Tab-separated table of C-alpha atoms in Angstrom:
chain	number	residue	atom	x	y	z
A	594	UNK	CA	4.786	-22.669	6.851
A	595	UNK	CA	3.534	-23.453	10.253
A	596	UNK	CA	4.306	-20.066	11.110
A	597	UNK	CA	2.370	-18.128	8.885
A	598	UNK	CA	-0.820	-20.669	9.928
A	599	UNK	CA	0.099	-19.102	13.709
A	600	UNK	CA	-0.058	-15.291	11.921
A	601	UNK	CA	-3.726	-15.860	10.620
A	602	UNK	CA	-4.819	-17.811	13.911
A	603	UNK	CA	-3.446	-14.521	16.166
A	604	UNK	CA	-4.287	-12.160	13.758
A	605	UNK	CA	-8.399	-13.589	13.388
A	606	UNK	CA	-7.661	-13.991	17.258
A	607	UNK	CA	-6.469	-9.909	17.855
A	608	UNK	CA	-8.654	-8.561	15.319
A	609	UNK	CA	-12.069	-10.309	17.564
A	610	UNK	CA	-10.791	-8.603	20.445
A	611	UNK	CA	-10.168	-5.062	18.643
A	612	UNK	CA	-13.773	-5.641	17.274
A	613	UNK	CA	-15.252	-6.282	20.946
A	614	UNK	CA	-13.487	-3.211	22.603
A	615	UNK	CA	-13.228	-0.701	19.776
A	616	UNK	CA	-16.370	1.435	20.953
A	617	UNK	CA	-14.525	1.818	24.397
A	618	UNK	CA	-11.299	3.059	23.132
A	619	UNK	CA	-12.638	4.668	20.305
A	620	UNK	CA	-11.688	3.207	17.310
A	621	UNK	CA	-14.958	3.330	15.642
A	622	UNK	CA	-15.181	4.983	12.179
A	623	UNK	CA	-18.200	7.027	11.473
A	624	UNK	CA	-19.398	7.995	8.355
A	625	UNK	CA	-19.055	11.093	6.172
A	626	UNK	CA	-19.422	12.601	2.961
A	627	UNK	CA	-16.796	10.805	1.372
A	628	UNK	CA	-17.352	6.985	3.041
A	629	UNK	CA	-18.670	4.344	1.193
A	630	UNK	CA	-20.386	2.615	4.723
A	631	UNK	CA	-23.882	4.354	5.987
A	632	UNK	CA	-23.174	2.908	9.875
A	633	UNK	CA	-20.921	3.204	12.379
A	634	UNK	CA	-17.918	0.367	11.971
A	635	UNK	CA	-14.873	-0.909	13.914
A	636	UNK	CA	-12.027	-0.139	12.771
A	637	UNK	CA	-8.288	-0.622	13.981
A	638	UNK	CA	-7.895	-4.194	12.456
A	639	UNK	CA	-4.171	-3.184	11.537
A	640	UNK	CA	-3.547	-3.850	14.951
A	641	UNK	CA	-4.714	-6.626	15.073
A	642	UNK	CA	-3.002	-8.396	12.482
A	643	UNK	CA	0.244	-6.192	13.154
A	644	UNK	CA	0.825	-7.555	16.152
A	645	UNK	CA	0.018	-11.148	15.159
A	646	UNK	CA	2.730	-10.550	12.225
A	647	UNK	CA	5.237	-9.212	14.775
A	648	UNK	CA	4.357	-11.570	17.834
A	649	UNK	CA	5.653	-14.601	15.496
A	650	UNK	CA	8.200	-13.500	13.453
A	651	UNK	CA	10.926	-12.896	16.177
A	652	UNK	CA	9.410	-16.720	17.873
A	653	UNK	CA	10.645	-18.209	14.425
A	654	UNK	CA	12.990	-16.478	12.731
A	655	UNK	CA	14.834	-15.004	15.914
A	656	UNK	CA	18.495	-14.330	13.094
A	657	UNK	CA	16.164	-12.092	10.457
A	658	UNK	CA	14.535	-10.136	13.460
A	659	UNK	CA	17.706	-9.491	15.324
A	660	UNK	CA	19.811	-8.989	11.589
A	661	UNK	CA	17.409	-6.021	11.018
A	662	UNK	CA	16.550	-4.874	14.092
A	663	UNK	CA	16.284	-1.167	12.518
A	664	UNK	CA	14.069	-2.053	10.037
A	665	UNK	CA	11.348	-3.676	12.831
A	666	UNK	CA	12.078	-0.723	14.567
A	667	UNK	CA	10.886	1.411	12.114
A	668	UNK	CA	7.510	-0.886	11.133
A	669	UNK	CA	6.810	-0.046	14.711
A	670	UNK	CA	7.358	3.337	14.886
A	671	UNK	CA	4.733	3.626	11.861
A	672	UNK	CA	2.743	1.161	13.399
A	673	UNK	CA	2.481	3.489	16.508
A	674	UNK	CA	1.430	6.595	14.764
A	675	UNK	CA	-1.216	4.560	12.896
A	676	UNK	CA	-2.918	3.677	15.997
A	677	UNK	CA	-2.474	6.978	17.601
A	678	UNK	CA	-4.200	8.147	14.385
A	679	UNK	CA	-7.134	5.678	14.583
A	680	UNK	CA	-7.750	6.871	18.244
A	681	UNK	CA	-6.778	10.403	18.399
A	682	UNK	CA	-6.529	12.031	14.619
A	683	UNK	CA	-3.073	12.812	14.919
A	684	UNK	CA	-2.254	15.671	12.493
A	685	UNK	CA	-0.710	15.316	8.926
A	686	UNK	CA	2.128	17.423	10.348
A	687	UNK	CA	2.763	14.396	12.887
A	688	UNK	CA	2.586	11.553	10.615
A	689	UNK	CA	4.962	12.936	7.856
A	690	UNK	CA	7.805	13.042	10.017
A	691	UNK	CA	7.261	9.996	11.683
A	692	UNK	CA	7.285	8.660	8.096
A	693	UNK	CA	10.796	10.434	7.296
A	694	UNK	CA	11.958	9.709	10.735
A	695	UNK	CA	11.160	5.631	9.877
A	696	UNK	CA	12.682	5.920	6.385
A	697	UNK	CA	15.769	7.411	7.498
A	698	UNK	CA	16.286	3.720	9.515
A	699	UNK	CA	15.943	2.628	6.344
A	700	UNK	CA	18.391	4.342	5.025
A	701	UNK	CA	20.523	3.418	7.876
A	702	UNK	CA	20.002	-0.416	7.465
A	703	UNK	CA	21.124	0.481	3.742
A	704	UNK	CA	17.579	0.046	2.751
A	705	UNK	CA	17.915	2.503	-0.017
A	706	UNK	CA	17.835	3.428	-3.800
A	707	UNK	CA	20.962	4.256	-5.225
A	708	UNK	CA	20.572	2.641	-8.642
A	709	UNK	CA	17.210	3.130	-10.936
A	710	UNK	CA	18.344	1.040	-14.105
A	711	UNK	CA	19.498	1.312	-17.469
A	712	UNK	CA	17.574	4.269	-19.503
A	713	UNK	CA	18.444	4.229	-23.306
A	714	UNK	CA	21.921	2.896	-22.727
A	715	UNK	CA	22.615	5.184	-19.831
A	716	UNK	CA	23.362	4.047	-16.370
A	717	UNK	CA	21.389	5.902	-13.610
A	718	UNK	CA	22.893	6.273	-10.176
A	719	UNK	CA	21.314	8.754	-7.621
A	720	UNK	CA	24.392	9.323	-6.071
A	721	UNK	CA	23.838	12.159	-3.448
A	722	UNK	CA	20.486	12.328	-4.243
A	723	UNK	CA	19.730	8.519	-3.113
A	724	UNK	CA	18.889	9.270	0.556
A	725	UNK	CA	16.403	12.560	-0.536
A	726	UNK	CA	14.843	10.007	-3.065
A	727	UNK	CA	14.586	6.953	-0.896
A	728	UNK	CA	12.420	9.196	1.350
A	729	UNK	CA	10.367	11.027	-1.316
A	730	UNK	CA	9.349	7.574	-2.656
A	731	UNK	CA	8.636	5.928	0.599
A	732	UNK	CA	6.913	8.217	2.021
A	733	UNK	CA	4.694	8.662	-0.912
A	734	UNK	CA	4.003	5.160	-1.617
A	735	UNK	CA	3.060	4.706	1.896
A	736	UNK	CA	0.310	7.647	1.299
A	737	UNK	CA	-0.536	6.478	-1.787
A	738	UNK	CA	-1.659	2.719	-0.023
A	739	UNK	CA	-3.509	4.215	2.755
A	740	UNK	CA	-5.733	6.123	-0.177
A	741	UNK	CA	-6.971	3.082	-1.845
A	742	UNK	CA	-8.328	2.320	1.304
A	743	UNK	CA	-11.635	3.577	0.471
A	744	UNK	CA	-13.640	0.241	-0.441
A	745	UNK	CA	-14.418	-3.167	1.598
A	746	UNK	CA	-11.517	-5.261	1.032
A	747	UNK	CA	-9.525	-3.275	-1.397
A	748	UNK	CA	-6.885	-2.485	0.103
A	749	UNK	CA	-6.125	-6.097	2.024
A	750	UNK	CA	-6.432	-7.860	-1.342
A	751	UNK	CA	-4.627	-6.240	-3.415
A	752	UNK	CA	-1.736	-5.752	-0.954
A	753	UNK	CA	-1.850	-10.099	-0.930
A	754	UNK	CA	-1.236	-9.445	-4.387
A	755	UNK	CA	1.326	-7.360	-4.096
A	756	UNK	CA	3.097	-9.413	-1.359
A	757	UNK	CA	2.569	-12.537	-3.857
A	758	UNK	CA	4.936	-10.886	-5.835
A	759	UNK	CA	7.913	-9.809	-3.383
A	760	UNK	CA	7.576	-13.995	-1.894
A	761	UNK	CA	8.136	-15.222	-5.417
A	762	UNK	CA	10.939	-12.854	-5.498
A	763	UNK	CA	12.549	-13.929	-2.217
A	764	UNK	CA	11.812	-17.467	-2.871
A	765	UNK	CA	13.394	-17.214	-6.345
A	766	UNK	CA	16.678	-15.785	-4.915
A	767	UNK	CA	16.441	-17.076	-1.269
A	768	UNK	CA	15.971	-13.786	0.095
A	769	UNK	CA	14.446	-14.881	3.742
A	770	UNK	CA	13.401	-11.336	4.650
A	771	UNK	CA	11.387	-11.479	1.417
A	772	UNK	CA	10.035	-14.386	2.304
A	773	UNK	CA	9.319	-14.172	5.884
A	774	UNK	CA	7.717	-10.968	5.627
A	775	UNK	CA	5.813	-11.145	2.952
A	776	UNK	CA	3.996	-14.518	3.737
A	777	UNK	CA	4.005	-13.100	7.034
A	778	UNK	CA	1.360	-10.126	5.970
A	779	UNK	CA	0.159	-12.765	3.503
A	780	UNK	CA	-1.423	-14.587	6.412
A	781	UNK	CA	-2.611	-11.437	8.373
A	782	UNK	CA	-4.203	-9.872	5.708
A	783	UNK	CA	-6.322	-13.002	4.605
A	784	UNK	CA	-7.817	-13.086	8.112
A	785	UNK	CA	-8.324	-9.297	7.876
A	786	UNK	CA	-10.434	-10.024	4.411
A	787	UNK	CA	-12.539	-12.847	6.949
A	788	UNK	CA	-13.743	-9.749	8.572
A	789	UNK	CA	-13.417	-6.831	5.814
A	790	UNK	CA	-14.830	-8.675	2.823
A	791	UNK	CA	-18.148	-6.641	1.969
A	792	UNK	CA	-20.170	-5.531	4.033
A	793	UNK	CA	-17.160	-5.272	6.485
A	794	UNK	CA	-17.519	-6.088	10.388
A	795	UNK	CA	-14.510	-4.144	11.208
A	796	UNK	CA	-11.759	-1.632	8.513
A	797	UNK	CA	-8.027	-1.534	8.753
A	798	UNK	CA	-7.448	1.796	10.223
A	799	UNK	CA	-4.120	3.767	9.415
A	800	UNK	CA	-2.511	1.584	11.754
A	801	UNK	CA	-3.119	-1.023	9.197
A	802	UNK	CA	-3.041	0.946	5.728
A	803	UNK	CA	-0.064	2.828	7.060
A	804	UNK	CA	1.953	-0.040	8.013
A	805	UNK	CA	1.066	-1.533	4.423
A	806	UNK	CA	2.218	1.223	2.541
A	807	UNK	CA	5.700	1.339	4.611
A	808	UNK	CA	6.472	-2.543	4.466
A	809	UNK	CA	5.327	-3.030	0.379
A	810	UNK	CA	8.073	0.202	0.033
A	811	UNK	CA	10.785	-1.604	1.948
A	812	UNK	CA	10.225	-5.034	0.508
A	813	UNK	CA	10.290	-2.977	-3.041
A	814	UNK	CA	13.082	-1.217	-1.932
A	815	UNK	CA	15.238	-4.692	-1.005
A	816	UNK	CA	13.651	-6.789	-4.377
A	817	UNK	CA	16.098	-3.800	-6.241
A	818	UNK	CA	18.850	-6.337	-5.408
A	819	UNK	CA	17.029	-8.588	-7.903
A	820	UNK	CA	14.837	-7.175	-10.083
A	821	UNK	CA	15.376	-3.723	-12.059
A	822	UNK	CA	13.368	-0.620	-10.490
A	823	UNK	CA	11.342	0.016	-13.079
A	824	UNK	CA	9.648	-3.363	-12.293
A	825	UNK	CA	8.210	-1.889	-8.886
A	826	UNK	CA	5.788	0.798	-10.663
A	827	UNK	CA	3.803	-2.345	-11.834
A	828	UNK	CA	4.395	-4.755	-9.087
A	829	UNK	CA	2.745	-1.996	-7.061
A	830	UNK	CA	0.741	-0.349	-10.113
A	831	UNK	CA	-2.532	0.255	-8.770
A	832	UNK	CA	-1.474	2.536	-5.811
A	833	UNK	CA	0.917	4.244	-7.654
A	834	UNK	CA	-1.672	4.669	-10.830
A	835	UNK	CA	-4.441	5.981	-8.724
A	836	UNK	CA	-2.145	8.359	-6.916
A	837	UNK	CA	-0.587	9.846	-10.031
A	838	UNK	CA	-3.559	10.395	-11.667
A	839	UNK	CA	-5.474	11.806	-8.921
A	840	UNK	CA	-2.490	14.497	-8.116
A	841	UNK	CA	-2.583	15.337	-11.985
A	842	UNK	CA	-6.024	15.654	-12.299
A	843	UNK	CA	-6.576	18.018	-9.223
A	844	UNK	CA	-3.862	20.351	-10.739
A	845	UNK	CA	-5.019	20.132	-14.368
A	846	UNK	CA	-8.560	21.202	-12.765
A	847	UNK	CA	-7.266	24.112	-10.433
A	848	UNK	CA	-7.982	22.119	-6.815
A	849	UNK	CA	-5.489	21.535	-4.134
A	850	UNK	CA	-3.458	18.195	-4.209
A	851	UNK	CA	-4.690	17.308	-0.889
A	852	UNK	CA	-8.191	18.403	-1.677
A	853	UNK	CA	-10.705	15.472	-0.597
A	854	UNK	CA	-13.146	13.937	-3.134
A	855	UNK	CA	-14.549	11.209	-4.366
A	856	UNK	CA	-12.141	10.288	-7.870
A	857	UNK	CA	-10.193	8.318	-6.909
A	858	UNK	CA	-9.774	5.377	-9.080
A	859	UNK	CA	-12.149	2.985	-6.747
A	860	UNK	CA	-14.665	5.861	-6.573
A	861	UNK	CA	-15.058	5.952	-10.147
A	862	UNK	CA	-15.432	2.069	-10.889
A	863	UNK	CA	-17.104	1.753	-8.024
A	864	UNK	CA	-19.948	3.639	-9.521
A	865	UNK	CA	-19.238	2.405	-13.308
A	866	UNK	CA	-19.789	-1.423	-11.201
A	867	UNK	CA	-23.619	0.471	-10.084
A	868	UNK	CA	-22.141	0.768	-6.578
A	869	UNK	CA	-21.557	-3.181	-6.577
A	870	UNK	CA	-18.175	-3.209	-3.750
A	871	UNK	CA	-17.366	-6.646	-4.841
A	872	UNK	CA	-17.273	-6.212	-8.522
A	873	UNK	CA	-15.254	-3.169	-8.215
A	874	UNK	CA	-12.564	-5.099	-5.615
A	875	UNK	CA	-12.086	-7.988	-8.065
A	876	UNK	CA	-11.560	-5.624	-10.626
A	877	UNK	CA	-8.593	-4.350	-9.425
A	878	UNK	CA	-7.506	-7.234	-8.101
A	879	UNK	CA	-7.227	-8.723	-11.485
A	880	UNK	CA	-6.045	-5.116	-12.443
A	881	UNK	CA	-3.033	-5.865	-9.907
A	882	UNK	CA	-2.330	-9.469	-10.415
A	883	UNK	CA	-1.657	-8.339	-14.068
A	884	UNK	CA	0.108	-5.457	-13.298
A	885	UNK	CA	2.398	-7.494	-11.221
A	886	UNK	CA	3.119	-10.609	-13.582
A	887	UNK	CA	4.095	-8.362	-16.118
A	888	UNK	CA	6.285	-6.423	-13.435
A	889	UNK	CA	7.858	-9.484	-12.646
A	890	UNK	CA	9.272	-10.593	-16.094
A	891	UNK	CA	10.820	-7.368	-16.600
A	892	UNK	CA	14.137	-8.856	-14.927
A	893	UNK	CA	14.310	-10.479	-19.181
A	894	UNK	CA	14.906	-6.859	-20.948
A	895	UNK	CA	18.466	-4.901	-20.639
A	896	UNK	CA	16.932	-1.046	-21.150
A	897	UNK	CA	14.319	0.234	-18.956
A	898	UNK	CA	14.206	3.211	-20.995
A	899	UNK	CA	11.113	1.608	-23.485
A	900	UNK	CA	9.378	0.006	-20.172
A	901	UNK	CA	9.327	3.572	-18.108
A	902	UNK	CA	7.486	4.377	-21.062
A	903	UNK	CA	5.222	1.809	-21.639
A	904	UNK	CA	4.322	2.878	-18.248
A	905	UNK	CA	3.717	6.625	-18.881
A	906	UNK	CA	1.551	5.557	-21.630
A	907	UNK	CA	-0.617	3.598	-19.550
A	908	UNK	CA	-0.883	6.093	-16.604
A	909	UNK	CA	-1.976	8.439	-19.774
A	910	UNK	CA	-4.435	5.856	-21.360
A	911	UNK	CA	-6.082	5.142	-17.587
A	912	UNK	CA	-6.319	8.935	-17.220
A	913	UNK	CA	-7.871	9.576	-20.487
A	914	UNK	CA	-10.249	6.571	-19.985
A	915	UNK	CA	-11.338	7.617	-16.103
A	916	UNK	CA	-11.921	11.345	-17.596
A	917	UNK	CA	-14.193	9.955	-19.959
A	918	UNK	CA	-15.986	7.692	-17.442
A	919	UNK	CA	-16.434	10.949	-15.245
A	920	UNK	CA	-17.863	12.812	-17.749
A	921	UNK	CA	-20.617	10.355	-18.681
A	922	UNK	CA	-20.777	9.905	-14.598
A	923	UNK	CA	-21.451	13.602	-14.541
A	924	UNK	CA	-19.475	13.767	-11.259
A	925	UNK	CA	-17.986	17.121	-10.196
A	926	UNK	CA	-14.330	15.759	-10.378
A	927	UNK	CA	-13.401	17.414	-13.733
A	928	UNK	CA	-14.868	20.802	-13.000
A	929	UNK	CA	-12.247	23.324	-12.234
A	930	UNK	CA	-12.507	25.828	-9.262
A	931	UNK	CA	-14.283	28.788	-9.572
């Protein structure tokens, strides 16, 4: 465990210097419409505890790095176009194919979903529709990470929560990629919540929210070995929840999909908390650490069929409840287009 200790020592160590210098290379954030900060902040922490997490991992555990020297390969090229972004904006256009371009060494290092369970007796294998799937779903969850990102320490803590879950699984069945990643980001991200615990001294940038999204979607991808895939909508529930609902809710109300507001699932607590950050954080944290203890018992029950909808429900019942919390809000998100 030494290791990980090393992780949060570079990472607190990284993320000081990214703070100093971020005004001179310009990773500062500055505030608009749809920001929950008033001031100018840091951001670009991600590379800070990035490169902590991948400074140590090839010192220690020189086999796992060199084993899956694709899959590094692709953290990095993500990693890469989330610091690009933090400097320069790089365009949506850019960052979606870097993000197929990563998965498809994914798909190469046979990091891919060919098998989705047992629904009502049947058998479900993607056959020649695993690759187009593997992408659709990494891609997207990686998306749907960087948008919770919207709230002092929301996204860092509930990714530890979400990484709890894949170490458990890798220490369970020995899996040392599970492991060694997972603690790995374990370590970086609690010294990213030192500095990004409200009122934040410095955010995560895409080259942090980005590189979230991409690793939780390949450790869920590899945890298929051992746990059935229907378990991975509630280990990773909250990103997946808030993205679904906010996609169905923009169509159901006549907006774009990738029109920008303020409904998102943290927007909406965040004001049902009176604008208290920290009370809306915890929240989901607890939110998550449920999510993903129920997620991880599902490996007891031979039909996924009942659980995908047990799910549906509760994307429904969330919905239903966050539409009525609008309405008494009296926030523009339910009001169609005219």
């Amino acid at each position: 465990m030494f290791e990980f200790f090393l992780v949060f020592v570079l990472a607190m160590l990284f993320m000081g210097i990214v703070r100093r210098y971020a005004d001179k290379i310009g990773l500062v954030d500055e505030p608009n419409e749809r920001s929950s900060h008033t001031l100018d902040t840091p951001s670009g922490a991600g590379i800070g505890f990035s490169l902590a997490i991948f400074s140590i991992i090839p010192l220690f555990y020189i086999d796992v790095f060199s084993d899956y020297t694709l899959i590094f390969f692709a953290i990095f090229l993500v990693f890469v176009i989330g610091v690009l972004d933090d400097i320069h904006d790089a365009s949506p256009k850019t960052k979606f194919v870097i993000l197929i371009l990563s998965t498809i060494f994914l798909i190469f290092d046979n990091f891919i979903i060919d098998y989705v369970g047992v629904y009502f007796g049947q058998q479900i294998y993607l056959g020649v529709f695993a690759a187009p799937f593997t992408i659709f779903a990494v891609v997207a969850f990686t998306n749907a990470l960087n948008l919770i990102d919207g709230l002092d320490g929301l996204a860092g803590s509930v990714g530890i929560v979400i990484f709890m879950s894949f170490f458990i699984i890798g220490y369970q069945n020995d899996d040392l990629i599970l492991m060694v990643i997972s603690g790995s980001f374990i370590s970086g991200l609690i010294a990213f919540l030192i500095h990004n615990w409200y009122p934040a001294s410095i955010f995560m940038g895409d080259s942090g929210s980005l590189v979230l999204g991409f690793v939780i979607a390949l450790l869920a991808i590899r945890s298929l070995l051992y746990i059935p895939a229907i378990s991975i909508l509630f280990i990773a529930a909250i990103p997946i929840l808030d993205t679904t609902i906010v996609v169905v809710r923009r169509k159901l109300n006549g907006k774009g999909v990738f029109t920008a507001d303020k409904c998102h699932l943290h927007h909406i607590f965040y004001r049902f908390f009176s604008n208290d950050t920290k009370k809306t954080v915890l929240f989901f944290v607890v939110m998550q650490a449920a999510y993903s203890l129920t997620g991880l018992q599902f490996n007891k029950y031979h039909d996924d069929g009942l659980l995908l909808i047990l799910f549906l429900l509760n994307v429904i019942m969330v919905y239903l409840f966050t539409d009525a919390m609008i309405r008494r809000q009296k926030s523009n998100c339910s009001q169609k287009r005219s």
